[in-house]
PDB file of C-alpha atoms in Angstrom:
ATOM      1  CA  UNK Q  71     -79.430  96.107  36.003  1.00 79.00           C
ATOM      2  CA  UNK Q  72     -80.352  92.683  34.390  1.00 80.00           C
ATOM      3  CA  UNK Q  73     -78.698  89.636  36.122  1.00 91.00           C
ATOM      4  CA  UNK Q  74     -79.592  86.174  36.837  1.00 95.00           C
ATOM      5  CA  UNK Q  75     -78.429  85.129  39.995  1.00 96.00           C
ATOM      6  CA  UNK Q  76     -77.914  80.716  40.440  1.00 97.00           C
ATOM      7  CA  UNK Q  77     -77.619  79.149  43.862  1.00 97.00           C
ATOM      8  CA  UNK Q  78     -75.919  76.630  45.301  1.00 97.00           C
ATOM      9  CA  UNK Q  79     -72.725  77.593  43.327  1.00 96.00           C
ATOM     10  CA  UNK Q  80     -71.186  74.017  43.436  1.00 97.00           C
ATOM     11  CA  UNK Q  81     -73.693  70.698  44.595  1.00 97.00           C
ATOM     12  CA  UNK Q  82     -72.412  66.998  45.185  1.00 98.00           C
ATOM     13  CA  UNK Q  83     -75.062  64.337  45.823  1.00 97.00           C
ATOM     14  CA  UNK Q  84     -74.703  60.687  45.817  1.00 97.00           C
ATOM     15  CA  UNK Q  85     -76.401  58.757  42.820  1.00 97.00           C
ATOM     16  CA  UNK Q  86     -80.217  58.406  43.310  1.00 97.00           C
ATOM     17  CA  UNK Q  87     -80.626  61.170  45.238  1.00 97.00           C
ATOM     18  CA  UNK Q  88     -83.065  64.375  44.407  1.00 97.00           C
ATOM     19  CA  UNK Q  89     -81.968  68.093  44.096  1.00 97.00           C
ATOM     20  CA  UNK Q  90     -82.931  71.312  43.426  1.00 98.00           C
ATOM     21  CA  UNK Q  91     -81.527  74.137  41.703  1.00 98.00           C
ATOM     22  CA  UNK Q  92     -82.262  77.804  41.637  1.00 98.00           C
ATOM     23  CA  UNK Q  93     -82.612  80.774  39.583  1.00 98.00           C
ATOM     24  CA  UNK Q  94     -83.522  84.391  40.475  1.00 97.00           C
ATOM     25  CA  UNK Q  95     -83.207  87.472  38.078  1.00 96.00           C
ATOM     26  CA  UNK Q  96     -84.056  90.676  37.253  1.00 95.00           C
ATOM     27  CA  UNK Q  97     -84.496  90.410  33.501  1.00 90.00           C
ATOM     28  CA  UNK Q  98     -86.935  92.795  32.144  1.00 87.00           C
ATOM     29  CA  UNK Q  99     -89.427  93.061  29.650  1.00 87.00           C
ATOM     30  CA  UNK Q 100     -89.553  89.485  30.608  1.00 88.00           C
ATOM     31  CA  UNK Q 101     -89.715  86.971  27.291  1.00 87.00           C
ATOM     32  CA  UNK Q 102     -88.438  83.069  28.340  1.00 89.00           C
ATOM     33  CA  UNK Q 103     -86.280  81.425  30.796  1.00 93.00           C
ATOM     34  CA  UNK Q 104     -84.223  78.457  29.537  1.00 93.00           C
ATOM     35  CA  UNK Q 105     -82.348  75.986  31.497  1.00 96.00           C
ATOM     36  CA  UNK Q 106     -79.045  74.430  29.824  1.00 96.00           C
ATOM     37  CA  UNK Q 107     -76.733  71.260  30.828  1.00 97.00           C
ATOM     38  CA  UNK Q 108     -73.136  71.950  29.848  1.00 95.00           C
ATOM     39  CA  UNK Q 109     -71.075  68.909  29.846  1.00 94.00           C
ATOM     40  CA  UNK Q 110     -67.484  69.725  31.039  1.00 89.00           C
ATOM     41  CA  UNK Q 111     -65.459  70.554  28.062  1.00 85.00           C
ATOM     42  CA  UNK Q 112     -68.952  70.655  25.923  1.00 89.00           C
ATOM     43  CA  UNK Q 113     -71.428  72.997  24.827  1.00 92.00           C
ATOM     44  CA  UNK Q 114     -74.536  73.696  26.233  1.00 93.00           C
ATOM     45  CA  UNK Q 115     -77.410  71.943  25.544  1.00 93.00           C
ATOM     46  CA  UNK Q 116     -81.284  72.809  26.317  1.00 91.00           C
ATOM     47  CA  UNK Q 117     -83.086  71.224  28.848  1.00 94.00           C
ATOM     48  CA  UNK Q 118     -86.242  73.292  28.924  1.00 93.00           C
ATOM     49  CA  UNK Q 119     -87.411  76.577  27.637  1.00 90.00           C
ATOM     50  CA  UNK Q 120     -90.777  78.755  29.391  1.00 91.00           C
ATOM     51  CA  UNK Q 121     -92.244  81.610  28.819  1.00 88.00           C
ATOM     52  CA  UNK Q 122     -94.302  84.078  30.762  1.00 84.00           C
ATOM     53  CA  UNK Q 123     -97.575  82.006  30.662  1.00 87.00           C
ATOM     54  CA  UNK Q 124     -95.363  78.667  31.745  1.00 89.00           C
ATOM     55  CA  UNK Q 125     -95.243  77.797  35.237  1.00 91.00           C
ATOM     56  CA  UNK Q 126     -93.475  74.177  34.537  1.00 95.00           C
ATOM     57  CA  UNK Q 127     -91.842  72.106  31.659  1.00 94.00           C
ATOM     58  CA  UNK Q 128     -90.495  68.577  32.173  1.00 95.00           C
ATOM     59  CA  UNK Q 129     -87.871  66.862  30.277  1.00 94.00           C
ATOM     60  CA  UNK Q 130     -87.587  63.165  31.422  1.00 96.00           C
ATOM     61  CA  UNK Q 131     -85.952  63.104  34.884  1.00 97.00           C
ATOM     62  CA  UNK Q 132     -85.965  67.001  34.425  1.00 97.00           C
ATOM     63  CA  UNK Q 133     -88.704  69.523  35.661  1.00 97.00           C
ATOM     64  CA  UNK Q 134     -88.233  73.148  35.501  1.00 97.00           C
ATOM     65  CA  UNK Q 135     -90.538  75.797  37.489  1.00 97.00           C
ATOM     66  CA  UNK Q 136     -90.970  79.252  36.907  1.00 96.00           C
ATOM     67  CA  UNK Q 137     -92.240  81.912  39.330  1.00 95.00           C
ATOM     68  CA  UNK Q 138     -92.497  85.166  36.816  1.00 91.00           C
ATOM     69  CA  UNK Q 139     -94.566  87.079  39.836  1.00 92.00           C
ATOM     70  CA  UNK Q 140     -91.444  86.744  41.864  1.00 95.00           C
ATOM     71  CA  UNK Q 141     -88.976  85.859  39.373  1.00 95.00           C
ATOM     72  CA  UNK Q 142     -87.659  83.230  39.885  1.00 97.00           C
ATOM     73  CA  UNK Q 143     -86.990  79.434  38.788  1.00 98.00           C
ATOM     74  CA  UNK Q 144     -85.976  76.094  39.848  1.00 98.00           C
ATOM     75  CA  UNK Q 145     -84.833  73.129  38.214  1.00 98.00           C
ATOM     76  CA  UNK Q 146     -85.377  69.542  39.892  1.00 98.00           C
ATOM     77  CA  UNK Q 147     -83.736  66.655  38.962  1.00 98.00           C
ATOM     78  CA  UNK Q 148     -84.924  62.994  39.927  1.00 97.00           C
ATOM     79  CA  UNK Q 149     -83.338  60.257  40.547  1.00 97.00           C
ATOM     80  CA  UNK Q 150     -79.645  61.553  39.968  1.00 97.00           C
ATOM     81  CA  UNK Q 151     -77.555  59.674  37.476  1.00 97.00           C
ATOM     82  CA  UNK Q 152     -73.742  59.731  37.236  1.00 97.00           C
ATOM     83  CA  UNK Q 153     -74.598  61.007  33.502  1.00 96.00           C
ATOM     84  CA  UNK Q 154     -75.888  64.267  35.545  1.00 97.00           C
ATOM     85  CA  UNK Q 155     -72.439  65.551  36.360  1.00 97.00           C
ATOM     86  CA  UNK Q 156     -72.585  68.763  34.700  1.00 97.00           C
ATOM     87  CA  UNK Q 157     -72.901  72.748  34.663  1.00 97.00           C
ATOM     88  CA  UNK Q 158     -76.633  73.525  34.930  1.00 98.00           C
ATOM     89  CA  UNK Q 159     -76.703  77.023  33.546  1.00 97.00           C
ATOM     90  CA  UNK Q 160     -80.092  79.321  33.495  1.00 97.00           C
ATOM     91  CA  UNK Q 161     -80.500  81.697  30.815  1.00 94.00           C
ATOM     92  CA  UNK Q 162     -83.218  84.547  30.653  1.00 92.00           C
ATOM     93  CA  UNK Q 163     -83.849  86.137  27.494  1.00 88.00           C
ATOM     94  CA  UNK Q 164     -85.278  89.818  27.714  1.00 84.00           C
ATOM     95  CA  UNK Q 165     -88.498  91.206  24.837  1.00 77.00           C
ATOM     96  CA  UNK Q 166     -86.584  94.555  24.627  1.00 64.00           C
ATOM     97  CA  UNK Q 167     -85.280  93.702  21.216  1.00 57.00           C
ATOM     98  CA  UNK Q 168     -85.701  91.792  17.857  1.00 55.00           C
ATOM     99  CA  UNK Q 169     -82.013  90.075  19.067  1.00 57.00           C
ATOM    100  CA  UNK Q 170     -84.049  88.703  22.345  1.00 63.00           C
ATOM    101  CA  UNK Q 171     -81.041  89.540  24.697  1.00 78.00           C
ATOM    102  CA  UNK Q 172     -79.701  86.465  26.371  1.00 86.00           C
ATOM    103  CA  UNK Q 173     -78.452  86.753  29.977  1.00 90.00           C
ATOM    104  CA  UNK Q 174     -76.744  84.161  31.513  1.00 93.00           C
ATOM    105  CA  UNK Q 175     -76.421  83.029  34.907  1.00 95.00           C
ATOM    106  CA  UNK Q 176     -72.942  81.114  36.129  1.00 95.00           C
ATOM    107  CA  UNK Q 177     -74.295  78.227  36.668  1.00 96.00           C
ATOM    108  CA  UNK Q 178     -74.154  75.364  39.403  1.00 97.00           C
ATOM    109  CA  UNK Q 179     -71.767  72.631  39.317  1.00 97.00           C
ATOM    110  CA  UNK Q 180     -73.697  69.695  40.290  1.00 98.00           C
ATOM    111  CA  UNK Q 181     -71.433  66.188  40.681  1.00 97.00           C
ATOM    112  CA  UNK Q 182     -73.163  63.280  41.593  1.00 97.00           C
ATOM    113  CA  UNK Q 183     -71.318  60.405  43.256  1.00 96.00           C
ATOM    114  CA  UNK Q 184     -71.484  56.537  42.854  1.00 95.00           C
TER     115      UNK Q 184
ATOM    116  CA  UNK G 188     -77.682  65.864  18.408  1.00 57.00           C
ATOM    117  CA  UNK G 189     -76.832  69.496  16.945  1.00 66.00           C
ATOM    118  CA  UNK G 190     -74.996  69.483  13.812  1.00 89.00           C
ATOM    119  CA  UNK G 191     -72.655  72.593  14.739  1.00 95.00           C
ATOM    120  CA  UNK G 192     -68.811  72.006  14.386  1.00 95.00           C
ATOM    121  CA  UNK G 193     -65.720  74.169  15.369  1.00 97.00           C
ATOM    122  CA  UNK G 194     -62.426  72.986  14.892  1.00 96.00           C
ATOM    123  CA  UNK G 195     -60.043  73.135  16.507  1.00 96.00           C
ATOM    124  CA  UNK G 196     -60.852  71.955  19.629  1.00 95.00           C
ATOM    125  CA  UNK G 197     -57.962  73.068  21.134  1.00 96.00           C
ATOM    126  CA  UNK G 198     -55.561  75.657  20.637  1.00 97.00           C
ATOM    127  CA  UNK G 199     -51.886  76.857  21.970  1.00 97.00           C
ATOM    128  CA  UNK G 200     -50.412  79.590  20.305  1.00 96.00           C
ATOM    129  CA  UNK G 201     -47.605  82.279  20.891  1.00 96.00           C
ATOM    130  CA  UNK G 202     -48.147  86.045  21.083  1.00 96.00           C
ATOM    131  CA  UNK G 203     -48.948  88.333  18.333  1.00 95.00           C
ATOM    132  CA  UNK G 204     -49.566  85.386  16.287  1.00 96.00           C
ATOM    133  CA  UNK G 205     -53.201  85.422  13.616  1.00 96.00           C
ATOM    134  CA  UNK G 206     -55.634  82.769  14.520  1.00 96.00           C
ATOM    135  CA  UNK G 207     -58.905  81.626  12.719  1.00 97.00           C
ATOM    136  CA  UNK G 208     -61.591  80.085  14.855  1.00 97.00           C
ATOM    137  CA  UNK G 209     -63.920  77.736  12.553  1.00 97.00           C
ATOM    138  CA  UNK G 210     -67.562  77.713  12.987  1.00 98.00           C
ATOM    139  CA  UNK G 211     -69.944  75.443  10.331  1.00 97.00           C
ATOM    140  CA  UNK G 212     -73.227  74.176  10.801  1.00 96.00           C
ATOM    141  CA  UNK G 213     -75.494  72.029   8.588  1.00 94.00           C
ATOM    142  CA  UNK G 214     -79.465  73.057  10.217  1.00 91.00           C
ATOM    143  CA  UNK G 215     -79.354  76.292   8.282  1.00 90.00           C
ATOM    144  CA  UNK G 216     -79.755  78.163  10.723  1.00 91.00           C
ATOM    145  CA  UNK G 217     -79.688  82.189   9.712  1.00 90.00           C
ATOM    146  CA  UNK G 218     -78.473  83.143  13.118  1.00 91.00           C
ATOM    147  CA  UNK G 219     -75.030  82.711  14.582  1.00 94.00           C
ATOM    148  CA  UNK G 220     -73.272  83.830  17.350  1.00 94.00           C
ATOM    149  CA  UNK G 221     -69.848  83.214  19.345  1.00 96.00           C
ATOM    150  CA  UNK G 222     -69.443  83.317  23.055  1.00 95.00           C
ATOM    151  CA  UNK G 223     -66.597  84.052  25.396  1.00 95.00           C
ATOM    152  CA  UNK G 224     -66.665  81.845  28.635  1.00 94.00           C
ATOM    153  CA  UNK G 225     -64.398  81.759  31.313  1.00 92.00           C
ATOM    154  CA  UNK G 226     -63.756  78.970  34.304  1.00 87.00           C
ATOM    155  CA  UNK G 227     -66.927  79.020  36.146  1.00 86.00           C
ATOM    156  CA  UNK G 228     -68.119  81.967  34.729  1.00 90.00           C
ATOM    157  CA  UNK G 229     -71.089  82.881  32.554  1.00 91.00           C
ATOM    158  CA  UNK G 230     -71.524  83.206  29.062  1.00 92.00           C
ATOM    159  CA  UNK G 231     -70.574  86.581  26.993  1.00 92.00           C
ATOM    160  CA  UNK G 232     -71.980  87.661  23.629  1.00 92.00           C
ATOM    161  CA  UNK G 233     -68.982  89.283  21.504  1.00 93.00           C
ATOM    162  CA  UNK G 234     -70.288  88.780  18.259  1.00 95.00           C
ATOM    163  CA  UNK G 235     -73.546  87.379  16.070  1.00 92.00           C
ATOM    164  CA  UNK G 236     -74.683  87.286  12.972  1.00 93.00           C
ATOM    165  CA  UNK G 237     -78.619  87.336  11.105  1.00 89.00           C
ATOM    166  CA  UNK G 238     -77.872  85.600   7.765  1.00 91.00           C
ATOM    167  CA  UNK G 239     -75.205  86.524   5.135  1.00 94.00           C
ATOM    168  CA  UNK G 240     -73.057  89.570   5.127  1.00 94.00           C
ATOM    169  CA  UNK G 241     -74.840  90.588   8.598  1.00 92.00           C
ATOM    170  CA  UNK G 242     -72.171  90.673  11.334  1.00 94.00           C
ATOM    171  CA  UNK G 243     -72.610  92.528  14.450  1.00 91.00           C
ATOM    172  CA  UNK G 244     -70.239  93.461  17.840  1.00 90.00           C
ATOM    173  CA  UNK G 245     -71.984  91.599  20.746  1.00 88.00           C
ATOM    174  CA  UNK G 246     -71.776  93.180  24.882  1.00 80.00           C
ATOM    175  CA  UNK G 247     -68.678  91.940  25.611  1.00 79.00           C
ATOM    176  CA  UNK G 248     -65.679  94.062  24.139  1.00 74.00           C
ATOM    177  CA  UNK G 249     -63.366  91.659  21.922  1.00 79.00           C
ATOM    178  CA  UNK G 250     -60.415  92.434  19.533  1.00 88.00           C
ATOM    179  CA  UNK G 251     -61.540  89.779  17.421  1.00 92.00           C
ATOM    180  CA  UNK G 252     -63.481  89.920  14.127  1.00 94.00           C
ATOM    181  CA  UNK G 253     -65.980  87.868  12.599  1.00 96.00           C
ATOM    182  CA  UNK G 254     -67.224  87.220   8.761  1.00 96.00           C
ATOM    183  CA  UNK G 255     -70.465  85.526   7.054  1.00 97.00           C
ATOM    184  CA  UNK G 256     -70.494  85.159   3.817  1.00 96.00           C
ATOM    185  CA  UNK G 257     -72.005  81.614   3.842  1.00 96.00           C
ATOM    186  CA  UNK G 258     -75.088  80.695   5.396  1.00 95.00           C
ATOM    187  CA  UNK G 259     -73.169  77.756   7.327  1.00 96.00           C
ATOM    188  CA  UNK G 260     -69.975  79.537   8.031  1.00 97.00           C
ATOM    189  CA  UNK G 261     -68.650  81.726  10.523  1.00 97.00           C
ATOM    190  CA  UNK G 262     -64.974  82.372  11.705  1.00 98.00           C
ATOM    191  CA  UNK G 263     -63.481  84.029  14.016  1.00 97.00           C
ATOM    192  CA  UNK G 264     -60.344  85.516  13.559  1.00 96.00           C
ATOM    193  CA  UNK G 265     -58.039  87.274  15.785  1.00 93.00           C
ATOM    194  CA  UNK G 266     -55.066  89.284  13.999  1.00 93.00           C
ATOM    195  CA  UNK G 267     -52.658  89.487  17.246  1.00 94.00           C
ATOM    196  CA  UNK G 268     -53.228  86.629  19.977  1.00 94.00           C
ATOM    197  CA  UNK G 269     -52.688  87.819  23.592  1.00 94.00           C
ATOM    198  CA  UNK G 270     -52.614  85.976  26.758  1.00 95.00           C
ATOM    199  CA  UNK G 271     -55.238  88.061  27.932  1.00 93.00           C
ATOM    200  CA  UNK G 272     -57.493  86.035  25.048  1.00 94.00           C
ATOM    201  CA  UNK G 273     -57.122  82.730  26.576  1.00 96.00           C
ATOM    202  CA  UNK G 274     -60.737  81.446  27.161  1.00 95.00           C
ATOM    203  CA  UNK G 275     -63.048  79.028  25.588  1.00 96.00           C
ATOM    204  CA  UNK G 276     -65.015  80.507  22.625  1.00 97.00           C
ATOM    205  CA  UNK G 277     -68.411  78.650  21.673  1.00 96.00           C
ATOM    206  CA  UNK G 278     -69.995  79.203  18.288  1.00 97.00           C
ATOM    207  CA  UNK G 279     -73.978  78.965  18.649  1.00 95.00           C
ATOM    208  CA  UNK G 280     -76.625  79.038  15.803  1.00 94.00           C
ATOM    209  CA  UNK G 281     -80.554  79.578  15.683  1.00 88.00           C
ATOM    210  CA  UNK G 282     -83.441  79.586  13.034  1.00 76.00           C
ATOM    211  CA  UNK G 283     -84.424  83.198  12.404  1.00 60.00           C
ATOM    212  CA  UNK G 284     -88.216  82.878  13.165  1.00 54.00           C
ATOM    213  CA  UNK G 285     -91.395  84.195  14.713  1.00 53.00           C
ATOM    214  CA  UNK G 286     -90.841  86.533  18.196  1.00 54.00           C
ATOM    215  CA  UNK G 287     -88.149  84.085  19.292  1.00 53.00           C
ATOM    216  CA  UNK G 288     -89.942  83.150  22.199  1.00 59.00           C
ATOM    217  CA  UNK G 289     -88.618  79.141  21.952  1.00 66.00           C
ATOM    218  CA  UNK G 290     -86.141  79.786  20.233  1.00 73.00           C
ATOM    219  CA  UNK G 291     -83.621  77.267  20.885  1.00 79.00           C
ATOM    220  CA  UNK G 292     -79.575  77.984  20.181  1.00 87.00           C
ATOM    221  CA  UNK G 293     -77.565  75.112  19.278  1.00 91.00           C
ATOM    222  CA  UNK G 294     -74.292  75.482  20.459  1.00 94.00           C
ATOM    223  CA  UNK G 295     -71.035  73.464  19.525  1.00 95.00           C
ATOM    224  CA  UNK G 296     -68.196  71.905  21.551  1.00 94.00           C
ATOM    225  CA  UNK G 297     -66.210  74.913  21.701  1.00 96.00           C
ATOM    226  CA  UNK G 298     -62.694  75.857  21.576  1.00 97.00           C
ATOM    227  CA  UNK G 299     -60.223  76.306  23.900  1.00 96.00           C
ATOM    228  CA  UNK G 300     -57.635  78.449  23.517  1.00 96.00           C
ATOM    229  CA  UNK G 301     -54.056  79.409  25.484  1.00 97.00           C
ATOM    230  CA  UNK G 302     -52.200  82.030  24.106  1.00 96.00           C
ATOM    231  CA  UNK G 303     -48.680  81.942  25.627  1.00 95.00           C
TER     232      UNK G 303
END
């Protein structure tokens, strides 16, 4: 069965600080992994999209990783902001159709305090 | 900034009663598609579209039905609200192009809806 699996659930962190979130799945035919920020009450918005060949992909204070032997990502943010509150949601998209099948993981609730 | 709109932004609305949910977008994009999230849940696929007059039933299982008869349009309708509807519905959009290996969706603010 497909799934993408995100850990820690919820995160809080105090402004400045460094974290790391992660991804595992069992998407497959494998084609990209994308990370999204959701803004509460907003849609999501991409960070950073890899494919198969992609091992990272920064995006200013953002660096995704991706692990395709043993599937499975991370996304590090530096230097937290306030601005970073969000839902960090990662998204693999499968190569078994002209669609590209989207599944999407639940996301972590990251909230960064002053 | 992604030019993709839906209106309204929030919704409460009785039983049994017909609502439109409004989708436009001004990249055109040929693909479209509207999600169903929950609180802390993931994103589900109910419907999507490839250009004009293409409209097709996504994984999740909705009562709701969708129409594209302009490149930058898509609305949702449901004929009979139910509480069991209440969720917030995102409209997304995409260029049609290549394998769709980067492709990137574009999704709006959403809507939220309560159905009482």
């Amino acid at each position: 069965k497909n799934q993408v699996e995100q850990s820690p659930q919820s995160l809080i962190i105090l402004e400045g600080k460094n974290c790391t979130l992660q991804c595992n799945y069992t998407v497959s035919p494998f084609s990209n992994l994308r990370w999204y920020k959701q803004d509460t009450g907003r849609g999501p918005v991409s960070l950073t999209i890899m494919t198969f060949s992609e091992n990272t992909k920064s995006n200013g204070r953002y660096t995704a990783t991706l692990d395709a032997d043993t599937k499975q990502s991370s996304l590090h943010i530096t230097a937290s902001q306030l601005s970073d509150s969000a839902s960090y949601i990662c998204v693999v998209a499968d190569r078994g159709s002209t669609l590209g099948r989207l599944y999407f993981g639940r996301g972590t609730q990251l909230t960064v305090w002053p | 900034e992604a030019d993709i709109y839906q209106t309204p932004r929030y919704l409460v609305i009785g039983t049994g009663k017909k609502i439109t949910l409004e989708c436009s977008q001004t990249m055109g994009h040929d693909k479209m598609y509207w999600y169903q999230q929950d609180p802390g849940m993931e994103l589900h696929l109910i419907h999507y579209s490839y250009g004009v007059n293409s409209t097709e039933k996504g994984d999740l299982s909705s009562e709701s039905t969708v129409s594209r008869i302009r490149t930058e349009h898509f609305p949702l309708t449901l004929e009979s609200a139910r509480p069991s509807h209440t969720s917030q519905y995102l409209c997304a959009s995409s260029i049609l192009a290549g394998t769709g290996e980067r492709e990137t969706q574009y999704f709006g603010p959403g809507t939220r809806l309560l159905v009482l």
